XYZ file of C-alpha atoms in Angstrom:
652
model
C 13.226 21.351 34.436
C 15.460 19.895 31.716
C 14.955 20.298 27.965
C 12.998 17.091 27.594
C 10.635 18.112 30.409
C 10.343 21.603 28.903
C 9.250 20.201 25.489
C 6.761 17.906 27.246
C 5.366 20.866 29.253
C 4.925 23.007 26.071
C 3.061 20.151 24.439
C 0.850 19.787 27.552
C 0.102 23.562 27.672
C -0.888 23.552 23.993
C -3.182 20.603 24.618
C -4.847 22.553 27.498
C -5.265 25.595 25.219
C -6.650 23.565 22.344
C -9.379 22.084 24.572
C -10.153 25.461 26.126
C -10.055 27.816 23.104
C -10.864 25.521 20.181
C -12.993 22.688 21.557
C -14.661 24.720 24.372
C -14.014 21.693 26.599
C -11.556 22.605 29.404
C -9.601 19.653 30.728
C -7.781 21.367 33.595
C -8.100 24.386 35.989
C -6.701 27.875 35.516
C -4.450 27.214 38.525
C -2.796 24.116 37.038
C -2.372 25.875 33.664
C -0.782 28.981 35.262
C 1.574 27.011 37.372
C 2.909 24.977 34.437
C 3.039 28.092 32.244
C 5.262 29.880 34.785
C 7.552 26.860 34.988
C 7.975 27.012 31.214
C 8.524 30.700 31.369
C 11.257 30.301 33.994
C 13.026 27.640 31.972
C 12.983 29.837 28.802
C 14.419 32.831 30.672
C 17.662 30.945 31.193
C 17.579 28.775 28.040
C 16.634 31.224 25.343
C 18.264 29.081 22.690
C 15.792 26.248 23.433
C 12.576 28.275 23.094
C 10.154 26.497 20.783
C 8.061 28.226 18.126
C 5.026 26.501 19.548
C 5.550 27.717 23.145
C 2.509 29.597 24.491
C 4.875 32.237 25.825
C 5.383 33.392 22.189
C 1.805 34.558 22.165
C 2.290 37.288 24.760
C 1.546 40.716 23.278
C 4.443 42.858 24.516
C 5.459 44.840 21.402
C 4.405 48.267 20.152
C 4.674 48.921 16.408
C 5.306 52.205 14.614
C 2.882 51.090 11.931
C 2.063 48.135 9.739
C 3.869 47.331 6.517
C 2.102 46.057 3.400
C 2.382 42.403 2.450
C 1.052 40.524 -0.625
C -1.130 37.470 -0.366
C 0.216 34.355 -2.121
C -3.106 34.126 -3.948
C -5.926 36.634 -4.226
C -8.595 36.836 -1.570
C -11.876 37.251 -3.486
C -15.166 38.854 -2.376
C -18.388 36.905 -2.901
C -21.521 37.632 -4.971
C -24.562 38.064 -2.714
C -27.975 36.477 -3.056
C -30.857 37.455 -0.828
C -33.639 34.844 -1.319
C -34.447 31.432 -2.741
C -35.151 32.922 -6.206
C -31.688 34.562 -6.299
C -30.191 31.214 -5.180
C -31.975 29.352 -7.990
C -30.657 31.819 -10.535
C -27.099 31.360 -9.247
C -27.509 27.547 -9.288
C -28.788 27.667 -12.888
C -25.701 29.571 -13.943
C -23.441 27.186 -12.021
C -25.098 24.066 -13.415
C -24.454 25.375 -16.942
C -20.772 25.226 -16.111
C -20.890 21.759 -14.565
C -23.921 19.610 -13.820
C -22.161 16.981 -11.789
C -21.553 18.940 -8.621
C -22.565 19.115 -4.994
C -22.216 21.959 -2.480
C -20.493 22.762 0.834
C -22.341 25.192 3.166
C -20.884 27.009 6.121
C -21.575 30.148 8.120
C -20.774 33.610 6.792
C -19.088 35.130 9.822
C -19.471 38.889 10.498
C -15.913 39.812 11.415
C -12.550 40.804 9.914
C -10.925 38.605 7.249
C -7.424 37.326 7.890
C -4.913 35.309 5.896
C -2.458 33.025 7.699
C 0.694 31.750 5.997
C 2.456 28.692 7.329
C 5.815 27.479 6.055
C 7.427 24.267 7.315
C 4.640 24.028 9.799
C 5.353 27.399 11.397
C 3.138 30.481 11.340
C 5.219 33.029 9.415
C 2.732 35.747 8.445
C -0.703 37.039 9.381
C -2.063 39.500 6.816
C -5.351 41.491 6.755
C -7.475 41.165 3.651
C -6.650 44.686 2.392
C -7.715 45.007 -1.257
C -7.610 41.261 -1.754
C -4.134 41.219 -3.229
C -2.132 43.191 -0.623
C -2.951 43.627 3.060
C -1.244 44.776 6.266
C 1.257 42.488 7.996
C 0.024 42.019 11.614
C 1.782 38.762 12.537
C 2.616 39.798 16.094
C -1.006 40.632 16.825
C -2.182 37.371 15.224
C 0.088 35.366 17.521
C -1.878 36.591 20.520
C -5.060 34.865 19.189
C -5.302 31.643 21.144
C -7.307 29.809 18.445
C -4.490 30.346 15.918
C -1.967 27.472 16.160
C 1.592 28.784 16.132
C 2.690 25.505 14.541
C 0.824 22.824 12.565
C 1.745 19.297 11.412
C 1.388 20.144 7.721
C 4.863 21.141 6.470
C 4.179 22.526 2.974
C 3.517 26.199 2.378
C -0.186 26.977 2.834
C -2.536 29.944 3.224
C -5.412 29.404 5.654
C -8.158 32.055 5.380
C -10.719 32.835 7.988
C -12.624 35.481 9.895
C -11.506 37.011 13.174
C -14.522 37.551 15.479
C -15.336 38.569 19.032
C -17.970 36.392 20.708
C -21.089 38.205 21.763
C -20.612 37.723 25.496
C -16.993 38.905 25.310
C -18.124 41.953 23.294
C -20.524 42.908 26.091
C -17.733 42.642 28.673
C -15.349 44.766 26.599
C -17.982 47.473 26.214
C -18.857 47.386 29.927
C -15.213 47.893 30.787
C -14.793 50.669 28.265
C -17.850 52.445 29.579
C -16.564 52.219 33.172
C -13.267 53.766 32.040
C -14.985 56.578 30.211
C -13.981 55.260 26.796
C -16.178 55.153 23.667
C -17.956 51.766 23.357
C -17.700 49.749 20.126
C -20.686 49.878 17.755
C -20.696 46.133 17.061
C -18.538 43.034 17.394
C -17.286 43.301 13.815
C -15.871 46.804 14.368
C -14.377 45.641 17.681
C -12.679 42.717 16.034
C -11.288 44.721 13.141
C -10.043 47.499 15.448
C -8.448 45.019 17.833
C -6.562 43.275 15.019
C -4.911 46.529 13.946
C -3.716 47.773 17.334
C -0.164 49.028 17.247
C 0.195 47.773 20.851
C -0.179 44.004 20.611
C -0.964 43.873 24.389
C -4.325 45.434 23.565
C -4.972 42.804 20.853
C -4.111 40.103 23.365
C -6.607 41.443 25.891
C -9.584 41.289 23.548
C -10.024 37.474 23.326
C -10.284 37.348 19.499
C -11.278 34.132 17.887
C -10.115 32.878 14.432
C -12.555 30.736 12.410
C -11.245 29.259 9.135
C -13.436 29.355 6.063
C -11.032 28.343 3.311
C -7.464 27.947 1.940
C -5.485 29.950 -0.569
C -2.251 28.629 -1.991
C -1.803 25.009 -1.013
C -0.673 21.636 -2.331
C -3.299 19.493 -0.575
C -4.690 16.668 -2.699
C -8.244 16.439 -1.387
C -10.828 16.238 -4.202
C -13.633 17.809 -2.151
C -13.601 21.144 -0.319
C -15.473 19.526 2.653
C -12.605 17.027 2.974
C -10.008 19.752 2.755
C -11.722 21.829 5.475
C -12.014 18.778 7.704
C -8.279 18.367 7.402
C -7.713 22.050 8.240
C -9.785 21.639 11.465
C -7.772 18.553 12.383
C -4.617 20.777 12.372
C -5.895 22.502 15.486
C -8.347 25.111 14.158
C -11.828 25.777 15.492
C -14.802 24.188 13.651
C -17.874 26.183 12.555
C -21.027 25.810 14.624
C -22.704 24.192 11.594
C -21.573 23.011 8.179
C -23.030 20.551 5.686
C -22.715 19.081 2.210
C -25.782 19.431 -0.047
C -26.802 17.983 -3.366
C -29.366 20.456 -4.516
C -31.271 23.685 -3.804
C -33.724 21.988 -1.484
C -31.006 20.742 0.831
C -29.181 24.056 0.700
C -32.412 25.811 1.764
C -32.853 23.477 4.732
C -29.390 24.275 6.055
C -29.890 27.994 5.402
C -33.255 28.003 7.272
C -31.634 26.263 10.224
C -28.815 28.780 10.411
C -31.148 31.703 9.966
C -33.545 30.422 12.728
C -30.630 29.829 15.171
C -28.609 32.976 14.332
C -29.294 34.610 17.687
C -28.143 31.478 19.545
C -24.647 31.274 17.952
C -21.743 32.634 19.978
C -20.586 34.835 17.075
C -22.368 37.182 14.730
C -23.439 35.691 11.342
C -24.835 37.624 8.433
C -25.548 34.708 6.115
C -24.380 31.360 4.772
C -21.713 30.641 2.208
C -22.454 28.101 -0.492
C -19.506 26.673 -2.391
C -19.176 23.981 -5.043
C -17.621 21.059 -3.155
C -15.681 19.490 -6.020
C -12.288 21.303 -6.234
C -11.645 20.325 -9.843
C -15.011 21.943 -10.765
C -14.025 25.090 -8.874
C -10.806 25.336 -10.902
C -12.703 24.843 -14.206
C -15.304 27.470 -13.236
C -12.744 30.083 -12.365
C -13.569 33.701 -11.647
C -15.324 36.768 -13.048
C -13.663 40.144 -12.748
C -14.929 40.438 -9.144
C -16.100 37.075 -7.769
C -15.487 33.320 -7.864
C -18.091 31.600 -10.065
C -18.251 28.605 -7.737
C -19.290 30.334 -4.575
C -22.012 32.704 -3.309
C -23.009 34.383 -0.074
C -26.713 33.642 0.815
C -27.441 36.580 3.075
C -29.817 36.540 6.001
C -33.009 38.625 5.606
C -32.918 42.299 6.349
C -34.211 43.202 9.799
C -36.816 45.862 10.404
C -37.298 47.725 13.712
C -39.528 50.543 14.910
C -37.814 53.627 16.291
C -38.396 57.400 16.646
C -37.014 60.269 14.642
C -35.329 62.582 17.121
C -33.814 65.078 14.726
C -32.631 65.609 11.176
C -28.973 66.682 10.790
C -27.157 67.913 7.695
C -23.985 66.764 5.946
C -22.064 68.927 3.411
C -20.258 67.030 0.691
C -17.187 67.948 -1.395
C -19.399 69.521 -4.169
C -21.398 71.474 -1.666
C -24.473 69.265 -1.816
C -26.209 69.233 1.563
C -27.657 65.814 2.491
C -30.177 65.212 5.322
C -29.650 62.360 7.761
C -32.203 61.183 10.316
C -31.031 60.832 13.910
C -33.178 58.137 15.538
C -33.655 56.713 18.953
C -30.722 54.230 19.411
C -32.017 50.848 18.284
C -30.255 47.471 18.388
C -30.622 45.640 15.090
C -28.912 42.306 15.021
C -26.100 43.382 17.294
C -25.594 46.806 15.733
C -26.858 49.909 17.599
C -28.416 52.059 14.853
C -28.614 55.842 15.530
C -28.700 57.259 12.043
C -30.774 56.511 8.899
C -30.271 57.742 5.356
C -32.759 60.118 3.825
C -31.069 60.616 0.430
C -32.525 64.063 -0.286
C -35.098 66.686 0.852
C -37.704 65.404 -1.612
C -37.752 62.116 0.265
C -38.630 63.908 3.499
C -41.548 65.546 1.761
C -42.614 62.456 -0.180
C -42.732 60.250 2.944
C -43.921 63.120 5.133
C -41.247 62.436 7.716
C -41.666 64.589 10.856
C -39.625 64.991 14.001
C -40.896 62.651 16.727
C -42.499 60.377 14.107
C -42.406 56.665 14.841
C -40.859 54.980 11.769
C -39.804 51.529 10.527
C -36.154 51.362 9.647
C -34.522 48.558 7.721
C -30.944 47.345 7.953
C -29.633 44.783 5.387
C -26.057 43.591 5.804
C -23.597 46.466 5.705
C -26.009 48.807 3.983
C -26.729 52.077 5.882
C -30.230 51.723 7.507
C -33.088 53.548 5.846
C -36.521 54.657 6.769
C -39.079 52.583 4.800
C -42.347 53.683 6.444
C -43.782 56.375 8.658
C -46.304 55.095 11.205
C -48.757 57.947 10.784
C -51.397 56.193 12.885
C -49.046 56.527 15.875
C -49.019 60.310 15.726
C -50.142 62.085 18.928
C -49.674 65.737 18.053
C -46.097 66.083 19.315
C -44.713 65.681 15.798
C -43.284 68.699 13.947
C -42.810 69.211 10.275
C -39.190 69.616 9.178
C -38.303 73.069 7.753
C -35.900 73.095 4.859
C -32.684 74.899 5.782
C -31.647 78.077 4.071
C -28.084 78.430 5.437
C -25.137 76.022 5.340
C -24.782 74.213 8.683
C -20.994 74.574 8.515
C -20.097 77.984 7.145
C -23.523 79.647 7.526
C -23.548 81.008 3.957
C -26.866 81.060 2.065
C -27.764 77.801 0.330
C -28.729 77.449 -3.295
C -32.105 75.684 -3.479
C -32.437 73.499 -6.609
C -35.560 71.678 -5.402
C -34.297 68.141 -4.883
C -30.900 69.421 -3.848
C -29.609 72.129 -1.657
C -26.032 73.379 -2.240
C -23.479 75.425 -0.395
C -21.763 77.616 -2.943
C -18.999 78.794 -0.657
C -15.760 77.255 -2.018
C -14.040 78.090 1.345
C -16.544 76.139 3.394
C -14.603 73.879 5.787
C -16.778 70.809 4.945
C -16.201 71.271 1.212
C -12.450 71.770 1.604
C -11.880 68.696 3.808
C -14.069 66.421 1.677
C -12.445 67.711 -1.528
C -8.995 66.879 -0.228
C -10.106 63.435 0.914
C -11.620 62.759 -2.501
C -8.511 64.261 -4.280
C -6.303 61.685 -2.494
C -8.682 58.711 -2.911
C -7.770 55.462 -4.724
C -9.696 56.321 -7.908
C -8.154 59.775 -8.071
C -4.471 60.432 -7.145
C -4.266 57.419 -4.773
C -2.142 59.245 -2.152
C -1.509 56.543 0.438
C -1.656 57.671 4.102
C -3.824 60.751 3.461
C -6.929 59.473 5.278
C -9.826 61.361 6.824
C -8.273 61.966 10.249
C -4.950 63.165 8.807
C -6.682 65.542 6.402
C -8.765 66.955 9.321
C -5.559 67.390 11.359
C -3.764 69.202 8.526
C -6.802 71.432 7.954
C -7.269 72.222 11.693
C -3.592 73.172 12.044
C -3.886 75.659 9.207
C -1.223 73.899 7.155
C -3.624 72.896 4.371
C -6.530 75.080 3.315
C -6.860 73.580 -0.189
C -5.474 70.724 -2.219
C -2.744 73.020 -3.525
C -1.334 73.393 -0.073
C -0.503 69.671 0.090
C 2.380 70.225 -2.227
C 3.943 72.865 0.061
C 4.168 70.644 3.123
C 7.592 70.015 4.551
C 8.957 67.609 7.105
C 9.334 70.449 9.653
C 5.637 71.299 9.154
C 4.485 67.825 9.892
C 6.744 67.035 12.847
C 5.148 69.752 14.967
C 1.755 68.000 14.677
C 0.633 65.561 17.354
C 1.155 61.988 16.348
C 3.460 62.744 13.423
C 6.810 60.997 13.819
C 9.578 61.281 11.268
C 8.870 57.956 9.463
C 5.119 58.623 9.201
C 5.748 62.175 7.992
C 8.329 61.152 5.458
C 6.019 58.414 4.081
C 3.232 60.924 3.636
C 5.490 63.405 1.849
C 6.702 60.613 -0.421
C 3.081 59.591 -1.270
C 2.225 63.165 -2.102
C 5.285 63.454 -4.291
C 4.403 60.126 -6.089
C 1.045 61.670 -7.224
C 2.968 63.766 -9.738
C 3.048 62.500 -13.273
C -0.330 60.747 -12.930
C -2.501 59.742 -15.835
C -4.523 62.765 -17.075
C -7.912 61.209 -16.405
C -6.927 60.806 -12.735
C -6.148 64.453 -12.606
C -9.548 65.358 -14.054
C -11.322 62.937 -11.700
C -9.476 64.296 -8.653
C -10.883 67.795 -9.194
C -14.219 66.585 -7.896
C -16.444 68.108 -10.604
C -20.057 67.371 -9.798
C -21.596 64.567 -11.945
C -18.132 63.797 -13.365
C -16.767 60.451 -12.143
C -14.142 58.027 -13.387
C -15.830 57.140 -16.698
C -16.618 60.690 -17.644
C -13.105 61.874 -16.584
C -11.592 59.291 -18.995
C -13.889 60.525 -21.707
C -12.999 64.173 -21.197
C -9.321 63.294 -20.991
C -9.281 61.179 -24.170
C -11.276 63.795 -26.170
C -9.644 67.026 -24.996
C -6.601 66.341 -22.723
C -5.643 69.566 -21.032
C -7.812 71.400 -23.521
C -10.928 70.358 -21.597
C -10.793 73.749 -19.801
C -11.407 75.497 -23.135
C -14.034 73.111 -24.549
C -17.457 74.502 -25.284
C -20.770 73.054 -24.176
C -21.553 71.817 -27.679
C -18.116 70.088 -27.892
C -18.542 68.421 -24.523
C -22.026 67.174 -25.209
C -20.817 65.489 -28.383
C -18.690 63.201 -26.202
C -20.090 59.721 -25.647
C -22.030 59.395 -22.372
C -21.964 63.049 -21.451
C -25.218 64.970 -21.318
C -26.152 68.558 -20.888
C -26.244 68.570 -17.102
C -22.744 67.069 -16.951
C -21.472 69.569 -19.529
C -22.898 72.443 -17.415
C -21.106 71.104 -14.365
C -17.768 71.064 -16.208
C -18.274 74.567 -17.523
C -19.331 75.989 -14.124
C -16.422 74.320 -12.357
C -13.858 75.562 -14.877
C -15.307 79.099 -14.761
C -14.841 79.270 -10.970
C -11.678 77.295 -10.674
C -9.667 77.860 -13.824
C -6.665 79.357 -12.052
C -6.571 76.513 -9.498
C -6.788 73.932 -12.280
C -3.814 75.574 -14.132
C -1.811 75.712 -10.875
C -2.463 72.006 -10.055
C -1.626 71.056 -13.603
C 1.650 72.860 -13.277
C 2.457 71.124 -10.013
C 1.279 67.590 -10.954
C 2.334 67.673 -14.612
C -0.248 64.898 -15.473
C 0.605 62.835 -18.499
C -1.439 63.931 -21.534
C -3.333 61.060 -23.181
C -1.606 59.807 -26.302
C -3.400 60.455 -29.555
C -4.572 57.200 -31.165
C -3.028 56.179 -34.433
C -5.503 55.920 -37.203
C -6.738 52.308 -37.234
C -6.463 50.202 -40.343
C -9.650 48.757 -41.874
C -11.381 46.159 -39.671
C -14.963 45.151 -38.814
C -15.070 47.518 -35.790
C -13.631 50.680 -37.285
C -16.010 53.609 -36.918
C -18.669 51.320 -35.343
C -20.568 51.921 -32.098
C -20.115 49.058 -29.688
C -21.658 48.253 -26.301
C -20.151 45.768 -23.852
C -22.193 43.716 -21.323
C -21.542 40.757 -19.022
C -18.426 39.311 -17.500
C -15.521 38.503 -19.843
C -12.087 36.855 -19.687
C -10.563 40.275 -19.244
C -11.760 43.439 -17.563
C -14.180 45.601 -19.440
C -11.554 48.378 -19.583
C -9.101 46.041 -21.288
C -11.742 44.963 -23.895
C -12.721 48.551 -24.366
C -9.091 49.593 -25.059
C -8.779 46.811 -27.653
C -11.843 48.066 -29.472
C -10.948 51.750 -29.206
C -7.542 50.971 -30.694
C -9.417 49.420 -33.639
C -11.278 52.701 -34.094
C -14.546 51.684 -32.455
C -16.668 54.033 -30.301
C -17.548 52.135 -27.107
C -20.852 53.322 -25.700
C -22.496 52.670 -22.425
C -26.070 52.235 -23.676
C -27.849 50.346 -26.490
C -29.824 52.239 -29.134
C -30.856 51.880 -32.809
C -27.504 53.482 -33.637
C -25.542 50.657 -31.932
C -23.700 48.462 -34.454
C -22.592 45.580 -32.155
C -23.273 44.369 -28.612
C -20.423 42.208 -27.369
C -21.510 40.015 -24.439
C -19.958 37.810 -21.830
C -21.328 35.721 -19.060
C -24.421 37.120 -17.191
C -25.295 39.476 -19.992
C -28.267 41.466 -18.802
C -30.783 44.067 -19.983
C -28.431 45.543 -22.574
C -28.313 42.192 -24.389
C -32.154 41.871 -24.182
C -32.596 45.346 -25.581
C -30.106 44.698 -28.444
C -32.107 41.554 -29.411
C -35.378 43.525 -29.359
C -33.867 46.232 -31.583
C -32.255 43.773 -33.990
C -28.702 44.867 -33.095
C -26.012 42.271 -33.951
C -24.761 40.484 -30.827
C -21.346 38.878 -30.666
C -19.841 36.728 -27.940
C -16.383 37.641 -26.719
C -15.010 34.744 -28.696
C -16.813 35.815 -31.868
C -15.373 39.279 -31.369
C -11.907 37.951 -31.094
C -12.337 35.768 -34.192
C -13.474 38.763 -36.231
C -10.357 40.672 -35.089
C -8.029 37.739 -36.004
C -9.652 37.348 -39.426
C -9.402 41.060 -40.267
């Protein structure tokens, strides 16, 4: 084989793959494909300088990674607002038509898989990045190259991001689970989990073996000149990507509903799992004009499929102990397949719900699963009772540490601060994103540190050494050093993060900011009367703070000494302006985040409250202003749009 024959063979192999993996229309046999593939492989082994980026041999998963690095998306990957019925859809359309009446819509499936962003430069796949937080994800390019429906090269030469969902087809999922069961391995709960787990394998050979499929649903950064999204997606498919099982352009709600009903009726017949339909404004110029709220694009919505109800049997009620000691009951039910997910647990919220619904062991019940929401029991079939049912007896001792529980009626609490469940969950919360954001300190690592005896409280995290970690299974030097660096970087955090990380019951991010801004480190000496005077903090929250400080004052002082959190700056007395000493409430989506608007107003001397009352001076509203706006109007409170607020500030 010479170089010209080699290039021709690569092109032929890619054509075979395109027909097999993208079009589902094989044009040759496995024998012919394999023979040509090995001829190409033999040529490349002696002509490494001639290997093409598009060669199918470059897909072979043969590398093992120490871990994945972070990588930014060129443009943000947004999440979508959900609607659940035709009334919700009409409301969304009404809002959208207010922005632009001359629009149509592009509808496509909402795949139930793992989001992936592909970046091509000069026609070559250069990066594959998981969704992550929408701005930064994990770089998994080697694994992505094993996915046969992802072209390694495309004809379009400009830089472009192609977004889509990675799925495992239903029949392939069944094969994988059968093989895992035969090998004594745990089976996957559903195709989505299998796809997500397969994408993030450190050994790319495992990813290659899973037959993942990439289904595009949009583009990020690009310089394509199509005026309609439907045209742009048609072009993307022409580059060698797999088409959706159904897509359509629609002019109004009636046409959208017809396509939705068709997808919903045929959902079981599609090769992949779907959990709804995505509706997008088709005109790209209108999309640009509409823009985004803080969380979602205004030009797109996810029209979710109806929740599915199934009958099952309550086999037992187990208990979970949270970081604050609250004991939560969870129903264990007869394993039931609901839309491809085997459900074995259902939430019960609290013990009052067990009594209110009269849920008994061995009861037949109706459980409901909607999207990613944890299934819940919605009805007990009392007419099905046959005498084998048994009433559930409220526990009196902690299921983990066996200490006596405090019974507060609705809630049961473990008061033992050394309870293993409380300690582990407290550390996990301490390290979470809204607290100290210690990267790499996930659930399994916390459990490993606790089980080894290295960490018995959050304080112990700051005594860990490289030698400590290297003796633990799975801890190599790079991973250990990264964890130590993340722990060290938590020092010097904002003071409200420190307060939030303590895990005081009823005190979340907002209340932590309030305590921080009002008292700083002095919150440990604040009285109940002083705390209750703070905006948004009631008596129960104040009692929680006082009780926590009483029990943990020494620990708080020690952590403060270690972390040295930055005390909040005292605000300079604001000059006279329309908002000074006024009580203001914010509602709706604005051009900046609510926190940013709140900071502007607080710097002007305003008190920003979370609820509307007769004492409210102004309600400042953005798009989709809700019940707070309605209440303000009924009470005669002055309402200002964001623009009116800014005008008042400029004129002051």
